[in-house]
PDB file of C-alpha atoms in Angstrom:
ATOM      1  CA  ARG G  12       0.008  -0.018   0.003  1.00 51.00           C
ATOM      2  CA  GLN G  13       2.801   2.371   0.765  1.00 46.00           C
ATOM      3  CA  ILE G  14       4.295   1.813  -2.674  1.00 46.00           C
ATOM      4  CA  VAL G  15       1.045   2.645  -4.306  1.00 46.00           C
ATOM      5  CA  TRP G  16       0.557   5.581  -2.085  1.00 46.00           C
ATOM      6  CA  LEU G  17       4.004   7.032  -3.127  1.00 43.00           C
ATOM      7  CA  HIS G  18       3.102   6.368  -6.854  1.00 48.00           C
ATOM      8  CA  LYS G  19      -0.013   8.403  -6.560  1.00 48.00           C
ATOM      9  CA  LEU G  20       1.707  11.046  -4.689  1.00 47.00           C
ATOM     10  CA  SER G  21       4.343  11.321  -7.270  1.00 51.00           C
ATOM     11  CA  ARG G  22       1.515  12.013  -9.861  1.00 53.00           C
ATOM     12  CA  HIS G  23      -0.110  14.537  -7.531  1.00 52.00           C
ATOM     13  CA  LYS G  24      -0.354  18.269  -8.291  1.00 51.00           C
ATOM     14  CA  TYR G  25       1.274  18.927  -4.951  1.00 50.00           C
ATOM     15  CA  THR G  26       4.571  16.861  -5.895  1.00 51.00           C
ATOM     16  CA  VAL G  27       6.615  20.047  -6.602  1.00 50.00           C
ATOM     17  CA  PRO G  28       5.650  21.958  -3.123  1.00 56.00           C
ATOM     18  CA  VAL G  29       6.446  18.688  -1.344  1.00 49.00           C
ATOM     19  CA  LYS G  30       9.981  18.371  -3.030  1.00 53.00           C
ATOM     20  CA  ASN G  31      10.714  21.949  -2.308  1.00 62.00           C
ATOM     21  CA  TRP G  32       9.665  21.313   1.333  1.00 58.00           C
ATOM     22  CA  LEU G  33      11.907  18.340   1.423  1.00 63.00           C
ATOM     23  CA  LEU G  34      14.743  20.099   0.027  1.00 64.00           C
ATOM     24  CA  SER G  35      14.275  23.109   2.448  1.00 64.00           C
ATOM     25  CA  ILE G  36      14.501  20.680   5.334  1.00 64.00           C
ATOM     26  CA  ILE G  37      17.584  19.299   3.822  1.00 63.00           C
ATOM     27  CA  CYS G  38      19.177  22.634   3.425  1.00 59.00           C
ATOM     28  CA  TRP G  39      18.338  23.810   6.897  1.00 61.00           C
ATOM     29  CA  PHE G  40      19.742  20.654   8.339  1.00 56.00           C
ATOM     30  CA  ALA G  41      23.023  21.066   6.340  1.00 58.00           C
ATOM     31  CA  ALA G  42      23.237  24.575   7.545  1.00 56.00           C
ATOM     32  CA  TRP G  43      22.955  23.407  11.056  1.00 51.00           C
ATOM     33  CA  LEU G  44      25.630  20.911  10.685  1.00 51.00           C
ATOM     34  CA  LEU G  45      27.872  23.473   8.964  1.00 52.00           C
ATOM     35  CA  TRP G  46      27.309  25.930  11.945  1.00 47.00           C
ATOM     36  CA  LEU G  47      27.860  23.258  14.532  1.00 44.00           C
ATOM     37  CA  ASN G  48      31.207  22.437  13.005  1.00 48.00           C
ATOM     38  CA  ILE G  49      32.379  26.005  12.655  1.00 38.00           C
ATOM     39  CA  GLU G  50      31.433  26.518  16.375  1.00 36.00           C
ATOM     40  CA  THR G  51      33.499  23.428  17.297  1.00 34.00           C
ATOM     41  CA  TRP G  52      36.307  24.535  15.117  1.00 33.00           C
ATOM     42  CA  PHE G  53      36.524  27.804  16.939  1.00 33.00           C
ATOM     43  CA  THR G  54      35.954  26.592  20.520  1.00 31.00           C
ATOM     44  CA  ALA G  55      37.936  23.254  20.334  1.00 32.00           C
ATOM     45  CA  PRO G  56      41.440  24.683  20.780  1.00 33.00           C
ATOM     46  CA  ARG G  57      40.403  26.349  24.111  1.00 39.00           C
ATOM     47  CA  ASP G  58      38.218  23.494  25.237  1.00 40.00           C
ATOM     48  CA  ASN G  59      40.908  20.824  24.490  1.00 38.00           C
ATOM     49  CA  ILE G  60      43.801  22.687  25.737  1.00 57.00           C
ATOM     50  CA  GLY G  61      46.289  20.332  27.498  1.00 89.00           C
ATOM     51  CA  ALA G  62      46.367  19.977  31.409  1.00 88.00           C
ATOM     52  CA  LEU G  63      50.086  21.387  31.353  1.00 89.00           C
ATOM     53  CA  GLU G  64      48.901  24.404  29.431  1.00 89.00           C
ATOM     54  CA  LYS G  65      45.879  24.901  31.483  1.00 90.00           C
ATOM     55  CA  GLY G  66      47.972  24.690  34.657  1.00 88.00           C
ATOM     56  CA  LEU G  67      50.267  27.576  33.349  1.00 85.00           C
ATOM     57  CA  LEU G  68      47.102  29.582  32.636  1.00 84.00           C
ATOM     58  CA  ALA G  69      45.833  28.875  36.175  1.00 84.00           C
ATOM     59  CA  LEU G  70      49.212  30.336  37.602  1.00 81.00           C
ATOM     60  CA  GLN G  71      48.732  33.564  35.566  1.00 78.00           C
ATOM     61  CA  GLY G  72      45.022  33.785  37.318  1.00 78.00           C
ATOM     62  CA  GLN G  73      46.768  33.142  40.550  1.00 77.00           C
ATOM     63  CA  ASN G  74      45.085  29.757  41.067  1.00 83.00           C
ATOM     64  CA  CYS G  75      47.959  27.796  42.234  1.00 84.00           C
ATOM     65  CA  GLU G  76      45.665  25.140  43.751  1.00 88.00           C
ATOM     66  CA  TYR G  77      44.106  24.313  40.367  1.00 90.00           C
ATOM     67  CA  ALA G  78      47.492  24.068  38.842  1.00 88.00           C
ATOM     68  CA  LEU G  79      48.377  21.637  41.366  1.00 90.00           C
ATOM     69  CA  LYS G  80      45.310  19.593  40.806  1.00 91.00           C
ATOM     70  CA  LEU G  81      45.882  19.472  37.029  1.00 92.00           C
ATOM     71  CA  TRP G  82      49.651  18.493  37.228  1.00 92.00           C
ATOM     72  CA  ARG G  83      49.798  16.073  40.107  1.00 93.00           C
ATOM     73  CA  PRO G  84      47.765  13.096  38.487  1.00 93.00           C
ATOM     74  CA  LEU G  85      49.961  13.432  35.348  1.00 94.00           C
ATOM     75  CA  ALA G  86      53.236  13.590  37.464  1.00 95.00           C
ATOM     76  CA  GLU G  87      52.033  10.567  39.500  1.00 95.00           C
ATOM     77  CA  HIS G  88      51.576   8.693  36.232  1.00 94.00           C
ATOM     78  CA  GLY G  89      55.169   9.402  35.118  1.00 94.00           C
ATOM     79  CA  ASP G  90      54.896  12.533  32.958  1.00 94.00           C
ATOM     80  CA  PRO G  91      58.205  14.262  33.130  1.00 94.00           C
ATOM     81  CA  ALA G  92      57.005  17.599  32.134  1.00 92.00           C
ATOM     82  CA  ALA G  93      54.287  17.499  34.769  1.00 93.00           C
ATOM     83  CA  GLN G  94      56.760  16.270  37.349  1.00 95.00           C
ATOM     84  CA  TYR G  95      58.997  19.047  36.411  1.00 92.00           C
ATOM     85  CA  TYR G  96      56.142  21.646  36.653  1.00 90.00           C
ATOM     86  CA  LEU G  97      55.062  20.263  39.954  1.00 91.00           C
ATOM     87  CA  GLY G  98      58.564  20.574  41.231  1.00 92.00           C
ATOM     88  CA  SER G  99      58.754  24.211  40.248  1.00 88.00           C
ATOM     89  CA  LEU G 100      55.659  24.941  41.800  1.00 87.00           C
ATOM     90  CA  TYR G 101      56.722  23.520  45.245  1.00 88.00           C
ATOM     91  CA  ASP G 102      60.160  25.187  44.679  1.00 85.00           C
ATOM     92  CA  ASP G 103      58.623  28.539  43.911  1.00 71.00           C
ATOM     93  CA  ALA G 104      60.820  28.332  40.782  1.00 61.00           C
ATOM     94  CA  PHE G 105      58.479  30.008  38.390  1.00 59.00           C
ATOM     95  CA  GLN G 106      59.273  33.200  39.779  1.00 49.00           C
ATOM     96  CA  ASP G 107      62.851  33.235  38.699  1.00 48.00           C
ATOM     97  CA  ASN G 108      62.905  30.508  35.978  1.00 49.00           C
ATOM     98  CA  PHE G 109      63.964  31.792  32.667  1.00 43.00           C
ATOM     99  CA  ASP G 110      61.532  29.385  31.002  1.00 48.00           C
ATOM    100  CA  PHE G 111      58.521  30.953  32.671  1.00 48.00           C
ATOM    101  CA  ASP G 112      59.329  34.576  32.833  1.00 46.00           C
ATOM    102  CA  TYR G 113      55.942  35.315  31.449  1.00 46.00           C
ATOM    103  CA  VAL G 114      54.166  33.699  34.589  1.00 52.00           C
ATOM    104  CA  THR G 115      53.756  35.714  37.725  1.00 53.00           C
ATOM    105  CA  TYR G 116      51.872  34.193  40.761  1.00 55.00           C
ATOM    106  CA  SER G 117      52.018  33.887  44.602  1.00 61.00           C
ATOM    107  CA  CYS G 118      51.786  30.397  46.143  1.00 68.00           C
ATOM    108  CA  THR G 119      52.046  29.503  49.874  1.00 67.00           C
ATOM    109  CA  PHE G 120      52.778  25.921  49.762  1.00 73.00           C
ATOM    110  CA  ILE G 121      56.447  25.857  49.239  1.00 83.00           C
ATOM    111  CA  ASP G 122      58.199  22.430  50.028  1.00 89.00           C
ATOM    112  CA  TYR G 123      61.629  22.168  48.953  1.00 92.00           C
ATOM    113  CA  VAL G 124      61.904  18.464  49.742  1.00 94.00           C
ATOM    114  CA  GLU G 125      58.632  17.806  47.769  1.00 94.00           C
ATOM    115  CA  ALA G 126      60.218  19.953  44.910  1.00 93.00           C
ATOM    116  CA  ALA G 127      63.543  17.792  45.060  1.00 95.00           C
ATOM    117  CA  LYS G 128      61.551  14.588  44.804  1.00 95.00           C
ATOM    118  CA  TRP G 129      59.691  15.700  41.626  1.00 96.00           C
ATOM    119  CA  TYR G 130      62.525  17.056  40.064  1.00 95.00           C
ATOM    120  CA  ARG G 131      64.450  13.919  40.522  1.00 96.00           C
ATOM    121  CA  GLN G 132      61.729  11.698  39.020  1.00 96.00           C
ATOM    122  CA  ALA G 133      61.657  13.960  35.929  1.00 96.00           C
ATOM    123  CA  ALA G 134      65.394  14.238  35.791  1.00 95.00           C
ATOM    124  CA  ASP G 135      65.795  10.530  35.738  1.00 95.00           C
ATOM    125  CA  GLN G 136      63.641  10.627  32.583  1.00 94.00           C
ATOM    126  CA  GLY G 137      65.942  12.962  30.832  1.00 92.00           C
ATOM    127  CA  ASN G 138      64.030  16.102  31.352  1.00 92.00           C
ATOM    128  CA  ALA G 139      66.705  18.966  30.862  1.00 89.00           C
ATOM    129  CA  LEU G 140      64.854  21.567  32.782  1.00 89.00           C
ATOM    130  CA  ALA G 141      64.465  19.012  35.822  1.00 93.00           C
ATOM    131  CA  GLN G 142      68.061  18.220  35.537  1.00 93.00           C
ATOM    132  CA  PHE G 143      69.051  21.630  35.742  1.00 91.00           C
ATOM    133  CA  SER G 144      66.849  22.537  38.472  1.00 91.00           C
ATOM    134  CA  LEU G 145      67.927  19.337  40.477  1.00 94.00           C
ATOM    135  CA  GLY G 146      71.622  20.522  39.988  1.00 93.00           C
ATOM    136  CA  LYS G 147      70.649  24.002  41.507  1.00 91.00           C
ATOM    137  CA  THR G 148      68.955  22.123  44.311  1.00 92.00           C
ATOM    138  CA  HIS G 149      71.956  20.098  45.179  1.00 94.00           C
ATOM    139  CA  TYR G 150      74.228  23.237  44.955  1.00 92.00           C
ATOM    140  CA  ARG G 151      71.831  25.415  47.107  1.00 90.00           C
ATOM    141  CA  ALA G 152      71.026  22.542  49.484  1.00 91.00           C
ATOM    142  CA  ARG G 153      67.362  23.134  49.208  1.00 89.00           C
ATOM    143  CA  GLY G 154      65.444  19.978  50.063  1.00 88.00           C
ATOM    144  CA  MET G 155      68.409  17.675  50.089  1.00 90.00           C
ATOM    145  CA  PRO G 156      72.260  18.001  51.408  1.00 90.00           C
ATOM    146  CA  GLU G 157      74.647  20.191  49.578  1.00 93.00           C
ATOM    147  CA  ASP G 158      76.656  17.973  47.030  1.00 95.00           C
ATOM    148  CA  PHE G 159      78.683  19.635  44.462  1.00 96.00           C
ATOM    149  CA  VAL G 160      79.472  16.462  42.736  1.00 96.00           C
ATOM    150  CA  GLN G 161      75.971  15.644  42.205  1.00 96.00           C
ATOM    151  CA  ALA G 162      74.875  19.151  41.213  1.00 95.00           C
ATOM    152  CA  LYS G 163      77.680  19.251  38.538  1.00 94.00           C
ATOM    153  CA  MET G 164      76.587  15.825  37.108  1.00 95.00           C
ATOM    154  CA  TRP G 165      73.120  16.917  36.785  1.00 94.00           C
ATOM    155  CA  LEU G 166      74.156  20.264  35.312  1.00 91.00           C
ATOM    156  CA  ASN G 167      76.221  18.458  32.845  1.00 90.00           C
ATOM    157  CA  LEU G 168      73.309  16.252  31.799  1.00 92.00           C
ATOM    158  CA  ALA G 169      71.122  19.300  31.383  1.00 89.00           C
ATOM    159  CA  SER G 170      73.527  20.894  29.094  1.00 84.00           C
ATOM    160  CA  PHE G 171      73.840  17.619  27.177  1.00 85.00           C
ATOM    161  CA  HIS G 172      70.097  17.426  26.790  1.00 83.00           C
ATOM    162  CA  SER G 173      69.463  20.961  25.631  1.00 76.00           C
ATOM    163  CA  PRO G 174      72.082  21.516  23.110  1.00 61.00           C
ATOM    164  CA  ALA G 175      72.901  25.086  21.687  1.00 51.00           C
ATOM    165  CA  VAL G 176      71.178  24.322  18.454  1.00 45.00           C
ATOM    166  CA  VAL G 177      67.926  23.878  20.148  1.00 52.00           C
ATOM    167  CA  ASP G 178      67.848  26.636  22.566  1.00 61.00           C
ATOM    168  CA  THR G 179      70.712  29.008  22.632  1.00 66.00           C
ATOM    169  CA  ARG G 180      69.633  31.018  25.705  1.00 68.00           C
ATOM    170  CA  ARG G 181      68.969  27.968  27.837  1.00 69.00           C
ATOM    171  CA  HIS G 182      72.259  26.343  26.877  1.00 68.00           C
ATOM    172  CA  ALA G 183      74.019  29.625  27.663  1.00 74.00           C
ATOM    173  CA  ILE G 184      72.457  29.780  31.173  1.00 75.00           C
ATOM    174  CA  HIS G 185      73.244  26.014  31.791  1.00 74.00           C
ATOM    175  CA  LEU G 186      76.957  26.780  30.811  1.00 77.00           C
ATOM    176  CA  LYS G 187      77.234  29.866  32.984  1.00 82.00           C
ATOM    177  CA  PHE G 188      75.773  28.153  36.081  1.00 84.00           C
ATOM    178  CA  ASN G 189      78.118  25.164  35.351  1.00 82.00           C
ATOM    179  CA  ASP G 190      81.020  27.216  35.359  1.00 86.00           C
ATOM    180  CA  ILE G 191      80.032  29.092  38.584  1.00 88.00           C
ATOM    181  CA  LEU G 192      79.631  25.657  40.308  1.00 90.00           C
ATOM    182  CA  ALA G 193      82.951  24.309  38.803  1.00 89.00           C
ATOM    183  CA  SER G 194      84.619  27.479  40.379  1.00 91.00           C
ATOM    184  CA  HIS G 195      83.939  25.942  43.786  1.00 92.00           C
ATOM    185  CA  MET G 196      84.996  22.600  43.079  1.00 94.00           C
ATOM    186  CA  THR G 197      88.174  20.763  43.239  1.00 94.00           C
ATOM    187  CA  GLY G 198      89.749  18.916  40.257  1.00 94.00           C
ATOM    188  CA  ASP G 199      88.907  15.526  41.570  1.00 96.00           C
ATOM    189  CA  GLN G 200      85.415  16.662  42.248  1.00 96.00           C
ATOM    190  CA  ILE G 201      84.897  17.666  38.675  1.00 94.00           C
ATOM    191  CA  ALA G 202      86.438  14.481  37.390  1.00 96.00           C
ATOM    192  CA  GLU G 203      84.089  12.513  39.408  1.00 97.00           C
ATOM    193  CA  ALA G 204      81.199  14.571  38.264  1.00 95.00           C
ATOM    194  CA  GLN G 205      82.271  13.873  34.702  1.00 95.00           C
ATOM    195  CA  ARG G 206      82.448  10.233  35.484  1.00 96.00           C
ATOM    196  CA  LEU G 207      79.153   9.969  36.857  1.00 96.00           C
ATOM    197  CA  THR G 208      77.704  11.791  33.894  1.00 95.00           C
ATOM    198  CA  GLY G 209      78.907   9.220  31.690  1.00 94.00           C
ATOM    199  CA  VAL G 210      77.650   6.482  33.883  1.00 95.00           C
ATOM    200  CA  TRP G 211      74.176   7.858  33.817  1.00 95.00           C
ATOM    201  CA  LEU G 212      74.283   8.524  29.992  1.00 93.00           C
ATOM    202  CA  GLU G 213      75.357   4.896  29.528  1.00 92.00           C
ATOM    203  CA  ALA G 214      72.688   3.422  31.785  1.00 92.00           C
ATOM    204  CA  HIS G 215      69.948   5.514  30.209  1.00 88.00           C
ATOM    205  CA  LYS G 216      71.071   4.919  26.622  1.00 83.00           C
ATOM    206  CA  LYS G 217      68.017   4.377  24.291  1.00 69.00           C
ATOM    207  CA  LYS G 218      67.878   0.766  22.905  1.00 46.00           C
TER     208      LYS G 218
END
């Protein structure tokens, strides 16, 4: 019966208006889909921004707790960048860190021991920024005992993992701090730091 009805409808005088009505619906539907895609295209970058970047934006908005909430789960799951950011947050290092000179904030939960822990976890994964920060931590005895040999080793590794061809400014700062540290060390200490640097690189050589 449906086939017969459609056949009769096709011969009816209202066939053209019906077709126009269907065409209008299709056009409106297509326009709605297009609008939806455009809306998504404009808003997606902001909505899908990563947790690391959201944390930095939170710091700019003086929301340290939210940054901590975003970064801690990632850090606990082994993300080296999140571990470094978390260490910097506990270290209050964003205030004087050359990589975050556009971030100004004021946090009250400073914990140098906690900072050193997260720096170490990120540094062990080859994160150059964490290695540099861990070297400074050993040098300044913040959150761990003073140890110039360990400090020199981590600074060596930081320079190794951030070559000048990649980031001239960062590399220059690493070298400068390295030289300052070396001026306080004996030849034997420097040699031991070099040896430990080689041991670390060999142990962490990619297969």
